[in-house]
Amino acid sequence: MRSVSYVQCVALDFGGSLFPHAICLGDADNDALNELVVGDTNGKLCVYKNDDSKPWAVRSCQGMLTCVGVGDVCNKGKNLVVAVSAEGWFHLFDLTSPTSKHPDASGHHELVAAEEQKPVFKQHIPANTKVMLISDIDGDGKCELVVGYTDRVVRAFRWEDLSENSDHVSGQLLLLKKWLLEGQVDSLSVNPGPDGSPEMMVSQPGCGYAILLCTWDSEQQSTTEGRDNSAPSSEAPIRDVILHQTSGRIHNKNVSTHLIGSIGRGTLKLMEGADKLLWSVQVDHQLFALEKLDVTGNGHEEVIACAWDGQTYIIDHNRTVARFQADENVSAFCAGLYACKGGSNSPCLVYVSFNQKIYIYWDVQLERMESTNLLKILDCDPEFGNLVQQLGVERSDISAVKDLIHKTLYFPEKQQQSSLSQCQDPAGTESSAHYTVIQDPL
């Protein structure tokens, strides 16, 4: 396991406290550049943009915000900011609406009226919210809102639009389905199923998870058929919760589990399908957050896991592990794309500390996940072979090449003199000293 160092970091001012799921990255103002959205326990919603340490926009909500999100929850073709409180208040904010476009000279939103801080829509849903997901979970091409609760319940909502105006938010959330789980819900995830359709996955204690079936269409059809037929249906009720364990052994039910994959007491597992374990990694930290992010730029997402002390693990599909240590203990973490500098999104790691600061490490890219050494990299360069040959060293002689690289790096003056003397005297003898300093870090 190798360590990596990221130095490009900005510090944002944040004076409140927050729940672990009250932070996210997303395009909040529909400008194709992602912002950071954070909600605190006092109901204040802050939106950060670029590398400015002050919030770009601030909004007020009712209650303690437990989860925030950015997405096209109303299916109008543009993103809205969603904030849900523990008391059950659902808030929608449209940061691209004319009422929110009053930036001052510094780029911040100047709140000239109290109306500007109010949400464009607010509705009360069941209280004790814990985690939230905005995604198409039934494959109909439209987004649903999925909310996990502290009482082992998951509810799915869909927006019902009452206005034909695409810019005006007018409607309500309708409850699609309620699932009751055996254990606490720590995270929600949507993954493609065997037939390519989306599967709704919910974490369960003891390194387990459950697949929630979206049966509202069949239930509606059954209800309609029941009205048409006077005779009761003899079919068994539809099973809508399918439980899975990631291995056959008994797990500690007091250990929370998070998806993507599963986190136990310092254990990471990557599953393919319902029961195929691809790999399992044991780390020496208690992990509390799990994200996915492409840090190599090869189109494949890596698993990002964070511990309370800031230790962060980056793991690819081949179980290659790199780790990064943040400077402080953290209370919340997220990873994703953020437009910090340069006017473009880049992979970022976001840490909320206990000293009223949010640290964003931006452009956190790795050329490769697997360990390598300088000799392997140079060997892929055709120009390197030509230069080695000009200096009278056989490219196939690994020891001589290592010796040459060592002298070039640490004794460049002597190496230059030696190279000049070799050019003047082709029959010159080679030094008997030998150094082996280039090696695989592992």
Short mmCIF file of C-alpha atoms in Angstrom, two decimals:
data_model
loop_
_atom_site.label_atom_id
_atom_site.label_comp_id
_atom_site.label_asym_id
_atom_site.label_seq_id
_atom_site.Cartn_x
_atom_site.Cartn_y
_atom_site.Cartn_z
CA MET A 1 0.00 0.00 0.00
CA ARG A 2 1.60 3.24 -1.14
CA SER A 3 0.99 6.75 0.15
CA VAL A 4 0.16 9.70 -2.07
CA SER A 5 0.39 13.42 -1.36
CA TYR A 6 -1.99 16.11 -2.60
CA VAL A 7 -0.94 19.72 -2.04
CA GLN A 8 -3.51 21.72 -4.05
CA CYS A 9 -5.97 22.62 -1.30
CA VAL A 10 -8.36 25.47 -0.50
CA ALA A 11 -9.93 26.19 2.89
CA LEU A 12 -13.55 27.35 3.11
CA ASP A 13 -15.19 29.05 6.09
CA PHE A 14 -17.97 27.04 7.71
CA GLY A 15 -19.07 27.88 11.25
CA GLY A 16 -21.81 25.32 11.83
CA SER A 17 -22.07 21.62 12.58
CA LEU A 18 -23.58 19.12 10.20
CA PHE A 19 -24.81 15.58 9.74
CA PRO A 20 -22.67 13.25 7.59
CA HIS A 21 -25.10 13.33 4.63
CA ALA A 22 -25.70 17.09 4.65
CA ILE A 23 -22.93 17.73 2.12
CA CYS A 24 -22.72 17.07 -1.62
CA LEU A 25 -21.17 18.21 -4.90
CA GLY A 26 -23.33 19.10 -7.89
CA ASP A 27 -24.21 21.67 -10.51
CA ALA A 28 -26.45 23.84 -8.33
CA ASP A 29 -26.88 26.76 -10.76
CA ASN A 30 -26.92 24.82 -14.06
CA ASP A 31 -23.76 26.38 -15.48
CA ALA A 32 -22.08 22.97 -16.15
CA LEU A 33 -19.65 23.62 -13.27
CA ASN A 34 -20.14 21.88 -9.94
CA GLU A 35 -20.60 23.62 -6.61
CA LEU A 36 -20.35 22.43 -3.00
CA VAL A 37 -23.63 22.37 -1.04
CA VAL A 38 -23.55 22.13 2.77
CA GLY A 39 -26.41 22.24 5.27
CA ASP A 40 -25.97 22.72 9.02
CA THR A 41 -28.00 21.79 12.09
CA ASN A 42 -29.41 25.32 12.37
CA GLY A 43 -31.13 25.10 9.00
CA LYS A 44 -28.62 27.21 7.07
CA LEU A 45 -27.84 26.04 3.55
CA CYS A 46 -24.50 27.24 2.10
CA VAL A 47 -23.40 26.94 -1.52
CA TYR A 48 -19.70 27.39 -2.29
CA LYS A 49 -18.34 28.19 -5.72
CA ASN A 50 -14.79 28.08 -7.11
CA ASP A 51 -12.04 28.71 -4.54
CA ASP A 52 -13.83 31.50 -2.66
CA SER A 53 -13.68 30.88 1.09
CA LYS A 54 -17.07 32.57 1.64
CA PRO A 55 -20.39 31.01 0.57
CA TRP A 56 -21.55 32.06 -2.88
CA ALA A 57 -25.17 31.75 -1.76
CA VAL A 58 -26.88 31.23 1.60
CA ARG A 59 -30.45 30.05 2.12
CA SER A 60 -32.56 29.42 5.23
CA CYS A 61 -34.46 26.20 5.90
CA GLN A 62 -36.78 24.99 8.62
CA GLY A 63 -35.30 22.49 11.07
CA MET A 64 -32.00 20.62 11.31
CA LEU A 65 -30.76 19.70 7.84
CA THR A 66 -29.85 16.01 7.72
CA CYS A 67 -29.33 15.55 3.96
CA VAL A 68 -28.86 17.74 0.90
CA GLY A 69 -28.71 16.96 -2.80
CA VAL A 70 -28.58 18.44 -6.29
CA GLY A 71 -30.56 16.98 -9.17
CA ASP A 72 -33.49 17.21 -11.55
CA VAL A 73 -35.97 16.08 -8.93
CA CYS A 74 -38.89 17.79 -10.71
CA ASN A 75 -37.91 16.33 -14.12
CA LYS A 76 -37.90 19.77 -15.76
CA GLY A 77 -34.50 19.43 -17.40
CA LYS A 78 -32.59 21.49 -14.83
CA ASN A 79 -31.08 20.90 -11.42
CA LEU A 80 -32.58 22.09 -8.17
CA VAL A 81 -31.00 22.11 -4.71
CA VAL A 82 -32.82 19.81 -2.29
CA ALA A 83 -32.57 20.14 1.49
CA VAL A 84 -34.43 17.88 3.93
CA SER A 85 -34.57 18.41 7.68
CA ALA A 86 -34.86 15.92 10.51
CA GLU A 87 -38.30 17.32 11.26
CA GLY A 88 -39.45 16.27 7.78
CA TRP A 89 -39.38 19.58 5.90
CA PHE A 90 -38.54 19.18 2.21
CA HIS A 91 -37.12 22.35 0.59
CA LEU A 92 -36.45 23.12 -3.09
CA PHE A 93 -34.18 25.97 -4.18
CA ASP A 94 -33.74 27.16 -7.76
CA LEU A 95 -30.45 29.02 -7.88
CA THR A 96 -30.89 29.82 -11.57
CA SER A 97 -34.18 31.68 -11.10
CA PRO A 98 -34.23 35.48 -11.60
CA THR A 99 -34.84 36.09 -7.89
CA SER A 100 -31.49 34.58 -7.01
CA LYS A 101 -29.38 36.43 -9.57
CA HIS A 102 -28.22 39.51 -7.68
CA PRO A 103 -24.45 39.01 -7.39
CA ASP A 104 -22.43 41.82 -5.90
CA ALA A 105 -18.98 42.90 -7.02
CA SER A 106 -17.32 39.97 -5.27
CA GLY A 107 -19.59 37.43 -6.95
CA HIS A 108 -21.69 36.69 -3.87
CA HIS A 109 -25.47 36.80 -3.90
CA GLU A 110 -26.69 40.05 -2.43
CA LEU A 111 -29.84 39.29 -0.45
CA VAL A 112 -31.89 42.40 -1.08
CA ALA A 113 -35.15 40.92 0.20
CA ALA A 114 -36.21 38.23 2.61
CA GLU A 115 -38.08 36.49 -0.20
CA GLU A 116 -34.78 35.58 -1.84
CA GLN A 117 -33.86 33.28 1.02
CA LYS A 118 -37.11 31.36 0.87
CA PRO A 119 -37.36 28.06 -1.04
CA VAL A 120 -39.36 27.92 -4.25
CA PHE A 121 -41.23 24.97 -2.74
CA LYS A 122 -41.63 23.43 0.71
CA GLN A 123 -43.57 20.36 1.79
CA HIS A 124 -43.74 18.27 4.94
CA ILE A 125 -42.87 14.58 4.61
CA PRO A 126 -42.39 11.97 7.39
CA ALA A 127 -39.81 13.09 9.94
CA ASN A 128 -36.54 11.49 11.13
CA THR A 129 -34.82 11.62 7.75
CA LYS A 130 -31.27 10.30 7.56
CA VAL A 131 -30.05 9.86 3.97
CA MET A 132 -31.34 10.89 0.55
CA LEU A 133 -30.88 9.91 -3.10
CA ILE A 134 -32.06 11.58 -6.33
CA SER A 135 -32.00 9.08 -9.19
CA ASP A 136 -34.06 7.08 -11.66
CA ILE A 137 -34.69 3.92 -9.65
CA ASP A 138 -37.42 2.30 -11.81
CA GLY A 139 -35.98 2.78 -15.29
CA ASP A 140 -38.68 5.13 -16.57
CA GLY A 141 -36.23 7.89 -17.46
CA LYS A 142 -37.45 10.18 -14.67
CA CYS A 143 -35.84 10.92 -11.33
CA GLU A 144 -37.35 9.82 -8.05
CA LEU A 145 -36.53 11.01 -4.54
CA VAL A 146 -35.56 8.19 -2.15
CA VAL A 147 -35.29 8.96 1.57
CA GLY A 148 -33.92 6.68 4.29
CA TYR A 149 -35.13 7.13 7.87
CA THR A 150 -33.82 6.38 11.34
CA ASP A 151 -36.70 3.95 11.99
CA ARG A 152 -35.45 1.42 9.35
CA VAL A 153 -37.86 2.75 6.72
CA VAL A 154 -37.15 3.81 3.14
CA ARG A 155 -39.65 5.84 1.14
CA ALA A 156 -39.70 6.68 -2.56
CA PHE A 157 -41.37 9.87 -3.80
CA ARG A 158 -42.12 11.24 -7.25
CA TRP A 159 -42.77 14.84 -8.19
CA GLU A 160 -46.23 15.55 -9.60
CA ASP A 161 -46.15 18.70 -11.70
CA LEU A 162 -49.23 20.91 -11.53
CA SER A 163 -47.96 23.48 -14.02
CA GLU A 164 -47.04 23.24 -17.70
CA ASN A 165 -44.53 26.05 -17.31
CA SER A 166 -41.10 24.43 -17.32
CA ASP A 167 -39.52 27.33 -15.39
CA HIS A 168 -42.11 27.54 -12.63
CA VAL A 169 -42.01 25.00 -9.79
CA SER A 170 -45.59 24.10 -8.97
CA GLY A 171 -46.59 20.67 -7.75
CA GLN A 172 -46.07 18.25 -4.90
CA LEU A 173 -44.25 15.10 -3.84
CA LEU A 174 -46.31 11.91 -4.04
CA LEU A 175 -45.41 8.80 -2.06
CA LEU A 176 -44.72 5.86 -4.37
CA LYS A 177 -43.75 3.16 -1.89
CA LYS A 178 -42.62 2.47 1.65
CA TRP A 179 -40.17 -0.32 2.51
CA LEU A 180 -39.49 -1.62 6.03
CA LEU A 181 -36.00 -3.03 6.57
CA GLU A 182 -34.67 -5.35 9.27
CA GLY A 183 -31.77 -3.05 10.25
CA GLN A 184 -30.72 0.59 10.17
CA VAL A 185 -30.24 2.30 6.83
CA ASP A 186 -26.84 3.96 6.47
CA SER A 187 -26.63 4.60 2.72
CA LEU A 188 -28.50 4.31 -0.57
CA SER A 189 -27.18 3.38 -3.99
CA VAL A 190 -28.46 2.62 -7.49
CA ASN A 191 -26.61 0.04 -9.59
CA PRO A 192 -27.39 -1.68 -12.89
CA GLY A 193 -29.05 -5.07 -12.45
CA PRO A 194 -28.43 -8.25 -14.46
CA ASP A 195 -30.75 -7.05 -17.23
CA GLY A 196 -29.32 -3.53 -17.24
CA SER A 197 -32.24 -1.96 -15.41
CA PRO A 198 -31.53 0.05 -12.23
CA GLU A 199 -31.50 -1.75 -8.87
CA MET A 200 -32.14 0.10 -5.64
CA MET A 201 -29.68 -1.02 -2.95
CA VAL A 202 -29.82 -0.18 0.75
CA SER A 203 -27.09 -0.92 3.27
CA GLN A 204 -27.84 -3.19 6.23
CA PRO A 205 -25.82 -3.79 9.42
CA GLY A 206 -23.28 -6.60 9.53
CA CYS A 207 -21.81 -6.05 6.06
CA GLY A 208 -25.12 -6.76 4.37
CA TYR A 209 -27.43 -5.00 1.98
CA ALA A 210 -30.94 -5.22 0.59
CA ILE A 211 -32.34 -4.77 -2.90
CA LEU A 212 -35.60 -2.84 -2.92
CA LEU A 213 -37.99 -3.72 -5.73
CA CYS A 214 -39.92 -0.90 -7.35
CA THR A 215 -43.30 -2.63 -7.53
CA TRP A 216 -45.63 0.36 -7.68
CA ASP A 217 -46.58 -0.24 -11.31
CA SER A 218 -47.51 -3.89 -10.66
CA GLU A 219 -49.26 -2.94 -7.42
CA GLN A 220 -51.30 -0.32 -9.25
CA GLN A 221 -52.16 -2.89 -11.91
CA SER A 222 -53.18 -5.42 -9.24
CA THR A 223 -55.37 -2.82 -7.58
CA THR A 224 -57.07 -2.04 -10.90
CA GLU A 225 -57.61 -5.73 -11.63
CA GLY A 226 -59.00 -6.26 -8.16
CA ARG A 227 -61.61 -3.61 -8.80
CA ASP A 228 -62.57 -5.23 -12.09
CA ASN A 229 -62.78 -8.79 -10.72
CA SER A 230 -65.13 -9.55 -7.88
CA ALA A 231 -63.23 -12.75 -6.97
CA PRO A 232 -60.18 -12.26 -4.73
CA SER A 233 -56.77 -12.84 -6.28
CA SER A 234 -55.03 -16.07 -5.30
CA GLU A 235 -51.53 -14.76 -6.13
CA ALA A 236 -49.04 -14.32 -3.31
CA PRO A 237 -48.04 -10.78 -2.34
CA ILE A 238 -45.06 -9.34 -4.21
CA ARG A 239 -41.76 -9.64 -2.34
CA ASP A 240 -40.26 -6.17 -2.39
CA VAL A 241 -37.16 -6.51 -0.12
CA ILE A 242 -34.40 -9.02 -0.95
CA LEU A 243 -31.71 -9.34 1.71
CA HIS A 244 -28.09 -10.28 0.94
CA GLN A 245 -24.97 -10.92 2.98
CA THR A 246 -21.54 -10.40 1.47
CA SER A 247 -20.27 -13.73 2.85
CA GLY A 248 -21.55 -16.82 4.60
CA ARG A 249 -20.03 -16.06 7.98
CA ILE A 250 -21.93 -14.30 10.74
CA HIS A 251 -21.26 -10.58 10.94
CA ASN A 252 -21.48 -8.20 13.86
CA LYS A 253 -24.91 -6.59 13.53
CA ASN A 254 -23.67 -3.54 15.44
CA VAL A 255 -21.30 -2.62 12.61
CA SER A 256 -22.76 -0.16 10.13
CA THR A 257 -22.57 -0.82 6.41
CA HIS A 258 -22.24 1.68 3.58
CA LEU A 259 -22.74 1.36 -0.15
CA ILE A 260 -21.07 1.54 -2.83
CA GLY A 261 -19.58 -1.84 -1.70
CA SER A 262 -19.71 -2.52 2.01
CA ILE A 263 -17.84 -1.23 5.02
CA GLY A 264 -17.58 -3.27 8.15
CA ARG A 265 -15.11 -2.67 10.97
CA GLY A 266 -12.34 -1.50 8.65
CA THR A 267 -13.30 -4.00 5.92
CA LEU A 268 -13.95 -3.04 2.31
CA LYS A 269 -15.68 -5.48 -0.02
CA LEU A 270 -16.42 -5.10 -3.72
CA MET A 271 -19.29 -7.18 -5.05
CA GLU A 272 -20.29 -8.04 -8.59
CA GLY A 273 -23.95 -8.90 -8.75
CA ALA A 274 -25.72 -10.14 -5.67
CA ASP A 275 -23.33 -12.80 -4.39
CA LYS A 276 -20.00 -12.64 -6.26
CA LEU A 277 -17.20 -11.22 -4.10
CA LEU A 278 -14.50 -9.62 -6.25
CA TRP A 279 -12.17 -8.65 -3.42
CA SER A 280 -11.99 -7.81 0.25
CA VAL A 281 -9.54 -5.35 1.81
CA GLN A 282 -8.84 -5.00 5.53
CA VAL A 283 -7.60 -1.62 6.78
CA ASP A 284 -6.56 -0.48 10.23
CA HIS A 285 -9.02 2.42 10.53
CA GLN A 286 -12.71 2.73 11.32
CA LEU A 287 -14.27 3.94 8.10
CA PHE A 288 -17.38 6.10 8.01
CA ALA A 289 -17.78 7.36 4.42
CA LEU A 290 -17.59 5.71 1.02
CA GLU A 291 -17.62 7.37 -2.40
CA LYS A 292 -16.62 6.57 -5.97
CA LEU A 293 -14.45 8.77 -8.18
CA ASP A 294 -12.30 8.37 -11.29
CA VAL A 295 -8.90 9.67 -10.17
CA THR A 296 -6.87 8.11 -13.00
CA GLY A 297 -8.88 9.46 -15.91
CA ASN A 298 -9.23 6.04 -17.53
CA GLY A 299 -13.03 5.98 -17.34
CA HIS A 300 -13.12 3.51 -14.42
CA GLU A 301 -14.17 4.77 -11.02
CA GLU A 302 -12.11 4.00 -7.94
CA VAL A 303 -13.53 3.41 -4.46
CA ILE A 304 -12.78 6.24 -2.01
CA ALA A 305 -13.13 5.41 1.70
CA CYS A 306 -12.53 7.87 4.53
CA ALA A 307 -11.86 7.36 8.25
CA TRP A 308 -12.62 9.77 11.07
CA ASP A 309 -8.96 10.79 11.42
CA GLY A 310 -8.74 11.83 7.77
CA GLN A 311 -7.04 8.67 6.50
CA THR A 312 -8.40 8.14 2.99
CA TYR A 313 -8.10 4.96 0.93
CA ILE A 314 -8.25 4.90 -2.88
CA ILE A 315 -8.84 1.39 -4.29
CA ASP A 316 -9.26 0.31 -7.89
CA HIS A 317 -11.05 -2.77 -9.27
CA ASN A 318 -7.80 -4.78 -9.09
CA ARG A 319 -7.53 -4.15 -5.33
CA THR A 320 -4.60 -1.80 -5.75
CA VAL A 321 -4.62 0.56 -2.76
CA ALA A 322 -3.25 4.06 -2.33
CA ARG A 323 -3.82 6.14 0.76
CA PHE A 324 -3.86 9.84 1.55
CA GLN A 325 -3.77 11.45 4.98
CA ALA A 326 -5.73 14.66 5.51
CA ASP A 327 -4.29 17.09 8.03
CA GLU A 328 -7.13 17.00 10.56
CA ASN A 329 -9.89 14.84 11.99
CA VAL A 330 -13.07 15.10 9.96
CA SER A 331 -16.78 15.16 10.76
CA ALA A 332 -18.03 14.70 7.18
CA PHE A 333 -16.57 13.74 3.81
CA CYS A 334 -17.55 13.63 0.16
CA ALA A 335 -15.77 13.15 -3.15
CA GLY A 336 -16.65 14.08 -6.70
CA LEU A 337 -16.13 16.68 -9.38
CA TYR A 338 -15.79 20.33 -8.37
CA ALA A 339 -14.84 23.46 -10.34
CA CYS A 340 -12.26 24.91 -7.98
CA LYS A 341 -9.98 26.69 -10.44
CA GLY A 342 -9.47 26.94 -14.15
CA GLY A 343 -13.14 27.04 -15.06
CA SER A 344 -13.50 23.25 -15.29
CA ASN A 345 -14.50 20.35 -13.07
CA SER A 346 -11.76 18.19 -11.60
CA PRO A 347 -11.72 15.26 -9.12
CA CYS A 348 -11.84 16.57 -5.55
CA LEU A 349 -11.81 15.28 -1.98
CA VAL A 350 -13.81 17.35 0.52
CA TYR A 351 -13.20 17.19 4.28
CA VAL A 352 -15.24 19.00 6.95
CA SER A 353 -13.05 19.54 10.00
CA PHE A 354 -13.92 20.34 13.61
CA ASN A 355 -12.27 23.79 13.48
CA GLN A 356 -14.93 25.54 11.36
CA LYS A 357 -13.16 24.86 8.07
CA ILE A 358 -13.90 22.81 4.97
CA TYR A 359 -10.84 21.62 3.06
CA ILE A 360 -11.11 20.86 -0.65
CA TYR A 361 -8.21 18.99 -2.24
CA TRP A 362 -8.74 19.63 -5.94
CA ASP A 363 -7.35 18.00 -9.06
CA VAL A 364 -6.61 14.81 -7.08
CA GLN A 365 -5.46 12.75 -10.03
CA LEU A 366 -3.10 9.80 -10.25
CA GLU A 367 -1.28 8.79 -13.41
CA ARG A 368 -1.71 5.16 -12.43
CA MET A 369 -2.87 3.15 -9.43
CA GLU A 370 -0.32 0.36 -9.58
CA SER A 371 3.17 0.89 -8.18
CA THR A 372 6.03 1.38 -10.60
CA ASN A 373 9.59 2.70 -10.72
CA LEU A 374 11.59 5.18 -12.74
CA LEU A 375 13.32 2.52 -14.81
CA LYS A 376 10.02 1.06 -16.03
CA ILE A 377 8.76 4.50 -17.01
CA LEU A 378 11.94 5.45 -18.87
CA ASP A 379 12.05 2.09 -20.62
CA CYS A 380 8.80 2.98 -22.40
CA ASP A 381 10.37 6.11 -23.89
CA PRO A 382 12.20 5.49 -27.22
CA GLU A 383 14.35 8.58 -26.70
CA PHE A 384 15.72 7.10 -23.48
CA GLY A 385 17.11 4.10 -25.37
CA ASN A 386 18.88 6.34 -27.86
CA LEU A 387 20.46 8.45 -25.10
CA VAL A 388 21.65 5.38 -23.20
CA GLN A 389 23.23 3.98 -26.36
CA GLN A 390 25.02 7.27 -27.04
CA LEU A 391 26.53 7.08 -23.55
CA GLY A 392 27.91 3.62 -24.27
CA VAL A 393 25.56 1.68 -22.00
CA GLU A 394 23.68 -1.37 -23.20
CA ARG A 395 19.98 -0.96 -22.63
CA SER A 396 19.63 -4.62 -21.69
CA ASP A 397 22.24 -4.24 -18.91
CA ILE A 398 19.90 -3.32 -16.05
CA SER A 399 22.70 -2.82 -13.51
CA ALA A 400 24.60 -0.45 -15.78
CA VAL A 401 21.44 1.52 -16.57
CA LYS A 402 20.62 1.87 -12.85
CA ASP A 403 24.17 3.02 -12.19
CA LEU A 404 23.91 5.60 -14.97
CA ILE A 405 20.59 6.96 -13.68
CA HIS A 406 21.92 7.14 -10.12
CA LYS A 407 25.00 9.12 -11.15
CA THR A 408 22.93 11.41 -13.37
CA LEU A 409 20.48 12.20 -10.57
CA TYR A 410 22.88 12.55 -7.64
CA PHE A 411 26.26 13.33 -9.21
CA PRO A 412 25.47 15.19 -12.45
CA GLU A 413 28.82 17.06 -12.61
CA LYS A 414 30.88 13.87 -12.34
CA GLN A 415 28.59 12.09 -14.79
CA GLN A 416 29.01 14.91 -17.32
CA GLN A 417 32.80 14.71 -17.03
CA SER A 418 32.68 10.93 -17.35
CA SER A 419 30.50 11.21 -20.44
CA LEU A 420 32.91 13.68 -22.04
CA SER A 421 35.91 11.47 -21.32
CA GLN A 422 34.12 8.45 -22.78
CA CYS A 423 33.40 10.41 -25.94
CA GLN A 424 37.09 11.32 -26.19
CA ASP A 425 38.30 7.80 -25.28
CA PRO A 426 35.86 5.17 -26.55
CA ALA A 427 37.96 2.44 -24.98
CA GLY A 428 37.68 3.98 -21.54
CA THR A 429 37.07 1.59 -18.66
CA GLU A 430 33.82 1.53 -16.77
CA SER A 431 33.75 2.27 -13.06
CA SER A 432 33.53 -0.76 -10.81
CA ALA A 433 31.23 1.02 -8.34
CA HIS A 434 27.63 -0.20 -8.49
CA TYR A 435 24.53 1.31 -6.94
CA THR A 436 21.01 -0.05 -6.90
CA VAL A 437 18.71 2.79 -5.92
CA ILE A 438 15.76 2.40 -8.27
CA GLN A 439 13.35 -0.15 -6.97
CA ASP A 440 9.69 -0.93 -6.74
CA PRO A 441 8.29 0.86 -3.66
CA LEU A 442 6.47 -2.34 -2.75
#
